[in-house]
Short mmCIF file of C-alpha atoms in Angstrom, two decimals:
data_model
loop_
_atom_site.label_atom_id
_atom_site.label_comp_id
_atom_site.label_asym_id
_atom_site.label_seq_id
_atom_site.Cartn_x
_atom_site.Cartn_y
_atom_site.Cartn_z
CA UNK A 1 17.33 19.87 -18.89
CA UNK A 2 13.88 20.54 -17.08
CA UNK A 3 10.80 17.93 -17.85
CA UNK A 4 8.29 19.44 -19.81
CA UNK A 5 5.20 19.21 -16.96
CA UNK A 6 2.03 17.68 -17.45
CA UNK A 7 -1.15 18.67 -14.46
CA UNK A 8 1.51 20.19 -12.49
CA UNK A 9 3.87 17.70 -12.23
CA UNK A 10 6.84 16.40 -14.37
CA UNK A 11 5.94 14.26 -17.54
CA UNK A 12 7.88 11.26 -15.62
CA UNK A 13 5.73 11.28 -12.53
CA UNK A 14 2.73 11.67 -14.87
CA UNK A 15 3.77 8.30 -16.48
CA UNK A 16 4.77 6.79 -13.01
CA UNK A 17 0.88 7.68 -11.79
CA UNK A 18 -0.31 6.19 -15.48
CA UNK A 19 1.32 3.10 -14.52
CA UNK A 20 0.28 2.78 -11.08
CA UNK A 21 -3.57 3.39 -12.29
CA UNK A 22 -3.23 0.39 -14.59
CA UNK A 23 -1.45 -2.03 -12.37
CA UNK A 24 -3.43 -0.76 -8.82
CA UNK A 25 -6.82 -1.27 -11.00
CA UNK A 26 -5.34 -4.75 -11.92
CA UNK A 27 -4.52 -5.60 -7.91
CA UNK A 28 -7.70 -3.76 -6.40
CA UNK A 29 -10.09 -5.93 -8.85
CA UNK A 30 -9.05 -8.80 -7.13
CA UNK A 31 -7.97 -7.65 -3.34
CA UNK A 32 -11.62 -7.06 -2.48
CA UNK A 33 -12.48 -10.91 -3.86
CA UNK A 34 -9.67 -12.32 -2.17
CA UNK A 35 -10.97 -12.17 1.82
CA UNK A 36 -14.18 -14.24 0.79
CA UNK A 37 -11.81 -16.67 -1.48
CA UNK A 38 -9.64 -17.34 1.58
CA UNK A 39 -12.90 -18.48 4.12
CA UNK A 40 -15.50 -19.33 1.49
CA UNK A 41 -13.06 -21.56 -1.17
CA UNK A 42 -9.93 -22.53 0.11
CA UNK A 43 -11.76 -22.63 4.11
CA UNK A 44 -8.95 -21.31 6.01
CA UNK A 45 -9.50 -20.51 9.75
CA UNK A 46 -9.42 -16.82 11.06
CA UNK A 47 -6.13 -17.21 12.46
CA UNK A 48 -4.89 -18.35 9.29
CA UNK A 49 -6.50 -15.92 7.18
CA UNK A 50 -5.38 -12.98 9.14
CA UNK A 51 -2.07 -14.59 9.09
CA UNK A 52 -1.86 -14.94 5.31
CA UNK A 53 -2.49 -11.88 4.50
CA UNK A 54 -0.47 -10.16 7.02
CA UNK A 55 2.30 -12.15 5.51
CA UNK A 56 1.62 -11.07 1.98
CA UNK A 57 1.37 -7.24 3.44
CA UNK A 58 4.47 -7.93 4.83
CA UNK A 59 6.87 -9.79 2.03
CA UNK A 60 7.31 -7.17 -0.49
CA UNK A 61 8.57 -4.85 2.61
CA UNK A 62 11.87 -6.93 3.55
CA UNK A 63 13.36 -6.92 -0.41
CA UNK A 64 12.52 -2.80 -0.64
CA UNK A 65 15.50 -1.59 1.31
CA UNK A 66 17.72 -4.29 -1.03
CA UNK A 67 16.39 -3.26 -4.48
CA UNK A 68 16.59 0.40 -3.20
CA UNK A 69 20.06 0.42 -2.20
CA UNK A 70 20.51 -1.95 -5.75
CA UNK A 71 19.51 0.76 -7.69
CA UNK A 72 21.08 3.93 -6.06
CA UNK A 73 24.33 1.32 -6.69
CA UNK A 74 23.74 1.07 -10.55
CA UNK A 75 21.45 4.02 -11.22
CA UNK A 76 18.68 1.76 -12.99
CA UNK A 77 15.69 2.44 -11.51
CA UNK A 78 13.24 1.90 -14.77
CA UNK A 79 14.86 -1.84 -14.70
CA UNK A 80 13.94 -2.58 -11.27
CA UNK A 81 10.62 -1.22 -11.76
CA UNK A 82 9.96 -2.94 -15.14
CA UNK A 83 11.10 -6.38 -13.38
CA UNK A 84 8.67 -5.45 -10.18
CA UNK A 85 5.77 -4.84 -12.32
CA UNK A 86 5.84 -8.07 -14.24
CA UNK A 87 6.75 -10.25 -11.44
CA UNK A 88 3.47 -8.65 -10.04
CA UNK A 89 0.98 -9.02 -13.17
CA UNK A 90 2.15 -12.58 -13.49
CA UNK A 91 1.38 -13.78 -10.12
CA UNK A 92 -2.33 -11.99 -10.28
CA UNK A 93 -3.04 -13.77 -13.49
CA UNK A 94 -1.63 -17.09 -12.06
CA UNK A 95 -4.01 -17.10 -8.93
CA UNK A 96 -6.37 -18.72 -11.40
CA UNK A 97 -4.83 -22.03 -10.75
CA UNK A 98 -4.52 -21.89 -6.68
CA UNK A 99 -6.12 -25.00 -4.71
CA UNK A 100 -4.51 -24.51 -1.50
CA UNK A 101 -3.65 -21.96 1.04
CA UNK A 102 -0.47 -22.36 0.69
CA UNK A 103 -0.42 -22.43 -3.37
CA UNK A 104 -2.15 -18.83 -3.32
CA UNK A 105 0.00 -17.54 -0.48
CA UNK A 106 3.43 -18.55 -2.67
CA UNK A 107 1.79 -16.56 -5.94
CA UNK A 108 0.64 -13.36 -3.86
CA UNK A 109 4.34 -13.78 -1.99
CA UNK A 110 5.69 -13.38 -5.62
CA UNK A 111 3.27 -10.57 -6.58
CA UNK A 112 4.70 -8.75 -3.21
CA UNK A 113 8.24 -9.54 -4.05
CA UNK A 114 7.34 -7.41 -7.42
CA UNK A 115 6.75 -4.43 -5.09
CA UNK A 116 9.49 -5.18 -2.60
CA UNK A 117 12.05 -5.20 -6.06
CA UNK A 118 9.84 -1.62 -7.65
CA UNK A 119 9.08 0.92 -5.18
CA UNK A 120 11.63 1.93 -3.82
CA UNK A 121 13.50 2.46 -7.14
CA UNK A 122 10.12 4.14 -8.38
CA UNK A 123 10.00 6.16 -5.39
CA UNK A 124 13.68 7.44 -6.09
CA UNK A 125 12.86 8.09 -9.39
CA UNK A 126 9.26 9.77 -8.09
CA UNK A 127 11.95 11.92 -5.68
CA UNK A 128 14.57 12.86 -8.58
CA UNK A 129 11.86 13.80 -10.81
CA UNK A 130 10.24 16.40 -8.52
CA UNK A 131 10.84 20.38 -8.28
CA UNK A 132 12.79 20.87 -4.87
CA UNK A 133 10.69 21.47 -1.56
CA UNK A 134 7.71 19.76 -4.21
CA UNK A 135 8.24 16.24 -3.00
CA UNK A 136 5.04 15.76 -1.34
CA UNK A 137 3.17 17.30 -4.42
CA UNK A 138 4.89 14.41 -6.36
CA UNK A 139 4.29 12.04 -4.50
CA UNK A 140 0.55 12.97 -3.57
CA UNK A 141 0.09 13.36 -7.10
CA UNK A 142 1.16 9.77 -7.23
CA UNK A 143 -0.60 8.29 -4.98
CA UNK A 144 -4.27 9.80 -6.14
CA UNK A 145 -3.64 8.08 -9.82
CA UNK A 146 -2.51 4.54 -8.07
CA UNK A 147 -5.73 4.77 -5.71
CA UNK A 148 -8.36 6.35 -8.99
CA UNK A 149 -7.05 2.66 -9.94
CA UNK A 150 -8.10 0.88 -6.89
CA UNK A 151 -11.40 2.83 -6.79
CA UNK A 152 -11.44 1.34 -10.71
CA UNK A 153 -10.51 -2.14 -10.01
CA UNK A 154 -13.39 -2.76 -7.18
CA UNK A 155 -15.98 -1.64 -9.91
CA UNK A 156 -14.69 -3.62 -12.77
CA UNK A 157 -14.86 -6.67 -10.05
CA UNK A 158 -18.47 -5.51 -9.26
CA UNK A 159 -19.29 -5.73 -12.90
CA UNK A 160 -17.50 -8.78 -13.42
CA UNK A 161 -19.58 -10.14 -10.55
CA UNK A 162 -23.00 -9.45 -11.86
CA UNK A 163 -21.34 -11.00 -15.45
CA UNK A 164 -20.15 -14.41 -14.36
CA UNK A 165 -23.24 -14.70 -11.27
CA UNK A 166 -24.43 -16.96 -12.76
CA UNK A 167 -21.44 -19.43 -12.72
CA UNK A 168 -20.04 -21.44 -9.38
CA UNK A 169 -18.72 -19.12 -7.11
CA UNK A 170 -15.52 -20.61 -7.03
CA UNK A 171 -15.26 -20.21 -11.24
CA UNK A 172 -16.33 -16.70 -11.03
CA UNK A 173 -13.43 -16.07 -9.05
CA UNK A 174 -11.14 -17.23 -11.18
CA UNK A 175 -11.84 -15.87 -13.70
CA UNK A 176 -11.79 -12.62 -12.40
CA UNK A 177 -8.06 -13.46 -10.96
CA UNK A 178 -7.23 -14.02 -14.83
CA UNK A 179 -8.96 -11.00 -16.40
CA UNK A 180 -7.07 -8.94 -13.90
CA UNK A 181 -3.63 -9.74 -15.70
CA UNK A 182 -4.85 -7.45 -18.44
CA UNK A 183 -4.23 -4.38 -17.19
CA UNK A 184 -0.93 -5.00 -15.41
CA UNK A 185 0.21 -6.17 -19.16
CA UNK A 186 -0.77 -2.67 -20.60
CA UNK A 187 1.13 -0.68 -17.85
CA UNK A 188 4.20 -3.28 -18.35
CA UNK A 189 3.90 -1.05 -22.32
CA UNK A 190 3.65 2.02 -20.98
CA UNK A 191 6.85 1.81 -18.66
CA UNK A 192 8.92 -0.07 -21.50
CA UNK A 193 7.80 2.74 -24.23
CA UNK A 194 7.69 5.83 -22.11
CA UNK A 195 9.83 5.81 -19.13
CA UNK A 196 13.47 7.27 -18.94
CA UNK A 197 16.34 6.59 -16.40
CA UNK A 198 16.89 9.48 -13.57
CA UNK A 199 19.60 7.65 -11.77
CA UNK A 200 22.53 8.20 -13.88
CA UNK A 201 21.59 12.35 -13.39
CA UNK A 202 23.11 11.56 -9.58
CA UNK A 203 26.99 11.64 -10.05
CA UNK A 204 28.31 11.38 -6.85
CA UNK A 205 30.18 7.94 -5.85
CA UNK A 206 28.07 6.26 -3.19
CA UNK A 207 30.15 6.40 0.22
CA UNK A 208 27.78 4.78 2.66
CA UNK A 209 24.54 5.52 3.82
CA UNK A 210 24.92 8.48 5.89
CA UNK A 211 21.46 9.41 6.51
CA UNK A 212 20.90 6.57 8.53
CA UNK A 213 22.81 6.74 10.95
CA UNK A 214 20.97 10.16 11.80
CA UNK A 215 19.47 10.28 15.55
CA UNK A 216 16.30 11.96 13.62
CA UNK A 217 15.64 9.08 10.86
CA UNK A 218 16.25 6.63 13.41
CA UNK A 219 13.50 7.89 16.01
CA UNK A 220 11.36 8.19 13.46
CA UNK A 221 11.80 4.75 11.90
CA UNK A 222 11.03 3.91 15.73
CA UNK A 223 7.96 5.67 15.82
CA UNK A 224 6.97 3.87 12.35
CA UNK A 225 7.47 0.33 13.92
CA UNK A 226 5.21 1.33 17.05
CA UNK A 227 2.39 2.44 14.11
CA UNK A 228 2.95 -0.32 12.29
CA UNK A 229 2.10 -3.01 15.02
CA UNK A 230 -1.53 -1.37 14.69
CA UNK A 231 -2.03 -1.70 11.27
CA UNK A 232 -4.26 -4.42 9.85
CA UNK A 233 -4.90 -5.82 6.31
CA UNK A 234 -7.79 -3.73 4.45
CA UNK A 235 -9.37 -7.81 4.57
CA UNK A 236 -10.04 -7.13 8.40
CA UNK A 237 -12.47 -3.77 7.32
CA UNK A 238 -14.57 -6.36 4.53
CA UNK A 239 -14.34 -8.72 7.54
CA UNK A 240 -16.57 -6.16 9.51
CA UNK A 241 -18.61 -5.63 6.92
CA UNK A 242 -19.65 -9.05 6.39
CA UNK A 243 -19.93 -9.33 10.07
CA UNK A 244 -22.34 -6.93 9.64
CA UNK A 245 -24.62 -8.55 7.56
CA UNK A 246 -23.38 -7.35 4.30
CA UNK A 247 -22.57 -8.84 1.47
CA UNK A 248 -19.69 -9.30 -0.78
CA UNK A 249 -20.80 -6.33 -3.31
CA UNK A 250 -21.95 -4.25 -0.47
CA UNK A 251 -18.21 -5.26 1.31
CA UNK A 252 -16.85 -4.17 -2.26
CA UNK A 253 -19.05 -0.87 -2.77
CA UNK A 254 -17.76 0.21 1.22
CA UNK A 255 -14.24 -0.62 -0.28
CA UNK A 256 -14.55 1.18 -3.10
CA UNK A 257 -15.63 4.26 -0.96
CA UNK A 258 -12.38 3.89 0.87
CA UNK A 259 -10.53 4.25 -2.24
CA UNK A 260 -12.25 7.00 -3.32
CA UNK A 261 -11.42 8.81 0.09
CA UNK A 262 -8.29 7.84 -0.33
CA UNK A 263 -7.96 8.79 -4.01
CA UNK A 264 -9.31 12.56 -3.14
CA UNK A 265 -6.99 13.02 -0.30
CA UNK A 266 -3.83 12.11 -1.32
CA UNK A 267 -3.20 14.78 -3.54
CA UNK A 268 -3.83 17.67 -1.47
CA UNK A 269 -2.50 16.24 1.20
CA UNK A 270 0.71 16.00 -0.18
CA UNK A 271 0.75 19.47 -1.21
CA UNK A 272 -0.50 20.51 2.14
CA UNK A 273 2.98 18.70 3.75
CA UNK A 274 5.23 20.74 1.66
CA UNK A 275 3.70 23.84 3.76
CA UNK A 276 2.25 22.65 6.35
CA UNK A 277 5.52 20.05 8.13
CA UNK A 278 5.49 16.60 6.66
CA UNK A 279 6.48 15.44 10.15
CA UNK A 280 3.08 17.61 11.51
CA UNK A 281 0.76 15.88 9.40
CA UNK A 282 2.28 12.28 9.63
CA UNK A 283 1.65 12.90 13.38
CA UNK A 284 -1.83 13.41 12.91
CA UNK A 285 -2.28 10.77 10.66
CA UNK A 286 -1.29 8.45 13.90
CA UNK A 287 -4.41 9.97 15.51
CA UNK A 288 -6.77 9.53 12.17
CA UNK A 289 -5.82 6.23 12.40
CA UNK A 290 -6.35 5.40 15.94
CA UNK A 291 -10.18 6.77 15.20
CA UNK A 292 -10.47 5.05 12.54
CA UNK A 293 -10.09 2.14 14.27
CA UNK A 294 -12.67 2.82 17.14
CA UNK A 295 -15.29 3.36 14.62
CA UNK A 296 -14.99 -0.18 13.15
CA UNK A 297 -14.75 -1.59 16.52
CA UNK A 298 -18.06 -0.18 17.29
CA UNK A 299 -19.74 0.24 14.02
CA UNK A 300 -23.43 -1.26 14.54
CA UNK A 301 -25.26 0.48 11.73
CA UNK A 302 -24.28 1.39 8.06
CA UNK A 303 -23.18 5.25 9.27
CA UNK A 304 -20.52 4.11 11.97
CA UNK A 305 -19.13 1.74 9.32
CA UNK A 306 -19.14 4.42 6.90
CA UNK A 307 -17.76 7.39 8.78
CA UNK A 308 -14.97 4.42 9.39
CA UNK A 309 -14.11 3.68 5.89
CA UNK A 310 -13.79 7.42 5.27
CA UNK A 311 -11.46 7.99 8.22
CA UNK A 312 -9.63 4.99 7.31
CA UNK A 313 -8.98 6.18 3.66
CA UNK A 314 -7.90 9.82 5.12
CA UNK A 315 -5.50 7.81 7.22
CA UNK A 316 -4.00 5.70 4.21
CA UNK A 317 -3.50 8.98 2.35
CA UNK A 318 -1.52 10.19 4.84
CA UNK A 319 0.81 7.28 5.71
CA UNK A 320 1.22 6.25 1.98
CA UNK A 321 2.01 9.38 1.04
CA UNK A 322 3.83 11.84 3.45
CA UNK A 323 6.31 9.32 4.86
CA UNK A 324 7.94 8.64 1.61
CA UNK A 325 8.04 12.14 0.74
CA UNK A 326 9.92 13.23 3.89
CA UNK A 327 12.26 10.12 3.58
CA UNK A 328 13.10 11.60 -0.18
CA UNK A 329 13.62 14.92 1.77
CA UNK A 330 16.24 14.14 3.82
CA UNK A 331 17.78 11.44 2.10
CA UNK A 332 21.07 12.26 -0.21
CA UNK A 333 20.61 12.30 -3.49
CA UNK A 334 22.95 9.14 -3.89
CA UNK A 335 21.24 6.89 -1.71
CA UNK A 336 17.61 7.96 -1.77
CA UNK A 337 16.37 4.58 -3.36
CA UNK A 338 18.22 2.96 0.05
CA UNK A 339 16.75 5.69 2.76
CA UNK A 340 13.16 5.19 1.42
CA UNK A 341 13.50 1.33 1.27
CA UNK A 342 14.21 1.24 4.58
CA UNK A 343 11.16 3.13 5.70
CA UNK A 344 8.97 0.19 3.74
CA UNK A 345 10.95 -2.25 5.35
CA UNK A 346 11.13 -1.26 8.99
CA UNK A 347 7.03 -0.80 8.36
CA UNK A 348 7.04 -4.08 6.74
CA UNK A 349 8.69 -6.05 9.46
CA UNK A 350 5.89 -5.01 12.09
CA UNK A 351 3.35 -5.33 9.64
CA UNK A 352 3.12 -9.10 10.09
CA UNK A 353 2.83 -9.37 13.84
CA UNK A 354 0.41 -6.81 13.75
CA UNK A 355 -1.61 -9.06 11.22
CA UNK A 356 -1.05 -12.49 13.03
CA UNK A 357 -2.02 -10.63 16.56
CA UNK A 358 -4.96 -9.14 14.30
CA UNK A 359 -6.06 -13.01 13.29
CA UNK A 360 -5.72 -14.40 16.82
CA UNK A 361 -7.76 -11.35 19.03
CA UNK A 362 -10.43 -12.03 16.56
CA UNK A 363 -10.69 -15.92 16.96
CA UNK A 364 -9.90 -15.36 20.60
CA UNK A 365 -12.08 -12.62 21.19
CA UNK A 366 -13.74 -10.40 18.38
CA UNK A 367 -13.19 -8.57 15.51
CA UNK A 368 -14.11 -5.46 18.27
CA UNK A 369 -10.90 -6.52 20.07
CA UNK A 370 -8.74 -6.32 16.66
CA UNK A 371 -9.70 -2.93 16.07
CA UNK A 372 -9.25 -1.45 19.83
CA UNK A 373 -5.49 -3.17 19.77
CA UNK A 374 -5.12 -1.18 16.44
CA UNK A 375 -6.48 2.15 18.01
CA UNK A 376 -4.07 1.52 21.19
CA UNK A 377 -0.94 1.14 19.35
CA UNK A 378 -1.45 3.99 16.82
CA UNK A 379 -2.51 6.17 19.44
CA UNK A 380 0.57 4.91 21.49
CA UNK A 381 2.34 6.42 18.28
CA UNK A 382 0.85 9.63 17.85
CA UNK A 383 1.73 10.27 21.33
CA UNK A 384 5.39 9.47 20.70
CA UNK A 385 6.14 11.13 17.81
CA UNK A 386 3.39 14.49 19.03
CA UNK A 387 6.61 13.96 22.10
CA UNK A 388 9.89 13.47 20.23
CA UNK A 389 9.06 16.77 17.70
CA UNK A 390 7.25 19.23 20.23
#
């Protein structure tokens, strides 16, 4: 039996992008805090900075291909996701009580493991939910309600800012980490009350995981990896900023922008891809992002640093949204929740080097350095894949 539709899309993707709103507006009103937290309260270096959160970009990668394959095996995706989302809104809440590095990096390590054990069972259930050759209409659709939630979150934070000034930095900031659990609690209702299991819909007996071992998927997933090495934590971009001269609501307001950017392309983008070639616009993406990066490395002036932002958030449209789309495409319909984890987890892997080599060219060298490596190696990948699908 059909889904009744709601904007275009079916009533469980609607739902899905309801519960990504709330829980990306609880994340994203405490990711644009967290870069000044790391220098300003707990002092760690810029090695060690970089490092962290390349590590906590990285953790919830390696546990996506696992829970994916977990819930093609037992067809409960809405239990996986469930147990993801309140692993997450627990571990936001709880960075009220961090006093170390190493304290904070354990809590956002748990709020990652969330995502590692959710999206790829939401992304399945994203995937069996959508009208066929619609995928990347799903998923854009998706992706604009999770990022209207991180364009949310950074003005709630803003507010929250000017509300608790006049407390110690360090207490502001704390608070705000607790407030943010509230939202994450709401969409933890919405999933429990309003979500229905997909995955027993997909009969077939598991038999392996065929599409892997496909010359296609595995160039591809090569290509990924090579991308992935030049992508940096959004931190590094509020870095700039502050290098810049600006200040922490300024860094916030240019983050905000990003999200909006982000927010307004995802959509169409996706339903662009289901026309235009997934593959095609993935490729380009590699090239948005490698000019992305230039214009951060030599942003002098608020325009260059803006223009940077915006290419940066057409970038993250693209690679957040496409990719999983075309992994849903070719995948089988009995192991989609294992073909699309291992997309996040191949990009997961390299996502930490890139972020540790990101910490030490800029205490070597420069931020300027961080953000030509990143150009090179996404170039590098537009290049490859513009080769391997002429």
């Amino acid at each position: 039996m059909a889904e009744r539709k709601v904007l275009g899309v079916s009533w469980t993707v609607f739902i899905l992008g309801i519960v990504s709103f709330l829980n990306d507006m609880s994340s994203e009103m405490i990711n644009p805090i967290i870069p000044s937290y790391l220098t300003d309260v707990l002092r760690t270096g810029e090695l060690m900075s970089g490092s962290v959160m390349g590590a906590i970009e990285s953790m919830s990668s390696l546990f996506k291909v696992v829970f994916g394959y977990f819930s093609d095996r037992f067809r409960k995706r809405k239990a996986f996701v469930l147990t993801g989302y309140t692993l997450s809104t627990l571990a936001k809440g709880s960075l009220a009580l961090t006093r170390h590095w190493w304290d904070f990096l354990t809590l956002r390590a748990l709020d990652r493991i969330g995502k590692g054990v959710r999206t790829a069972p939401r992304d399945a259930l994203i995937a069996e939910s959508s009208e066929k050759g619609k995928s990347g209409k799903s998923f854009g659709f998706h992706r604009m309600m999770d990022t209207l939630g991180a364009v949310a979150g950074p003005l709630v934070a803003i507010a929250l800012i000017e509300l608790l000034k006049g407390l110690p930095k360090e207490t502001m900031y704390r608070c705000i980490f607790l407030l943010s659990a509230a939202p994450g609690l709401l969409s933890l209702l919405v999933i429990v009350l309003f979500i229905r299991e997909k995955g027993g819909e997909v009969r077939k007996k598991i038999s392996g995981v065929s599409t892997l071992r496909s010359r296609e998927l595995q160039l591809f997933l090569a290509v990924v990896a090579v991308g992935a090495l030049g992508r940096y934590s959004y931190a590094f971009t509020l870095w700039k900023a502050e290098e810049l001269g600006f200040t922490v609501v300024q860094g916030i307001a240019f983050y905000a922008l990003f999200n909006l950017i982000y927010a307004l392309s995802a959509y169409p983008l996706g339903v662009v891809s289901d026309s235009f070639g997934k593959e095609r616009l993935i490729t380009i993406g590699f090239l948005v992002a490698s000019l992305a990066s230039l214009a951060f490395a030599y942003a002098r002036d608020v325009y260059t640093l803006l223009l940077a932002f915006v290419l940066y958030g057409v970038y993250i449209a693209i690679e957040d949204t496409v990719p999983r789309a075309y992994m849903a495409d070719i995948a089988k319909g009995y192991e989609k929740g294992t073909v699309i984890g291992a997309y996040h987890t191949v990009f997961g892997v390299f996502v930490f080097p890139a972020s540790v080599i990101a910490g030490y060219l800029w205490q070597a060298r420069s931020l300027e350095w961080t953000f030509l490596y990143a150009a090179l190696m996404n170039l590098l990948a537009f290049v490859i894949m513009f080769l391997i699908k002429k």
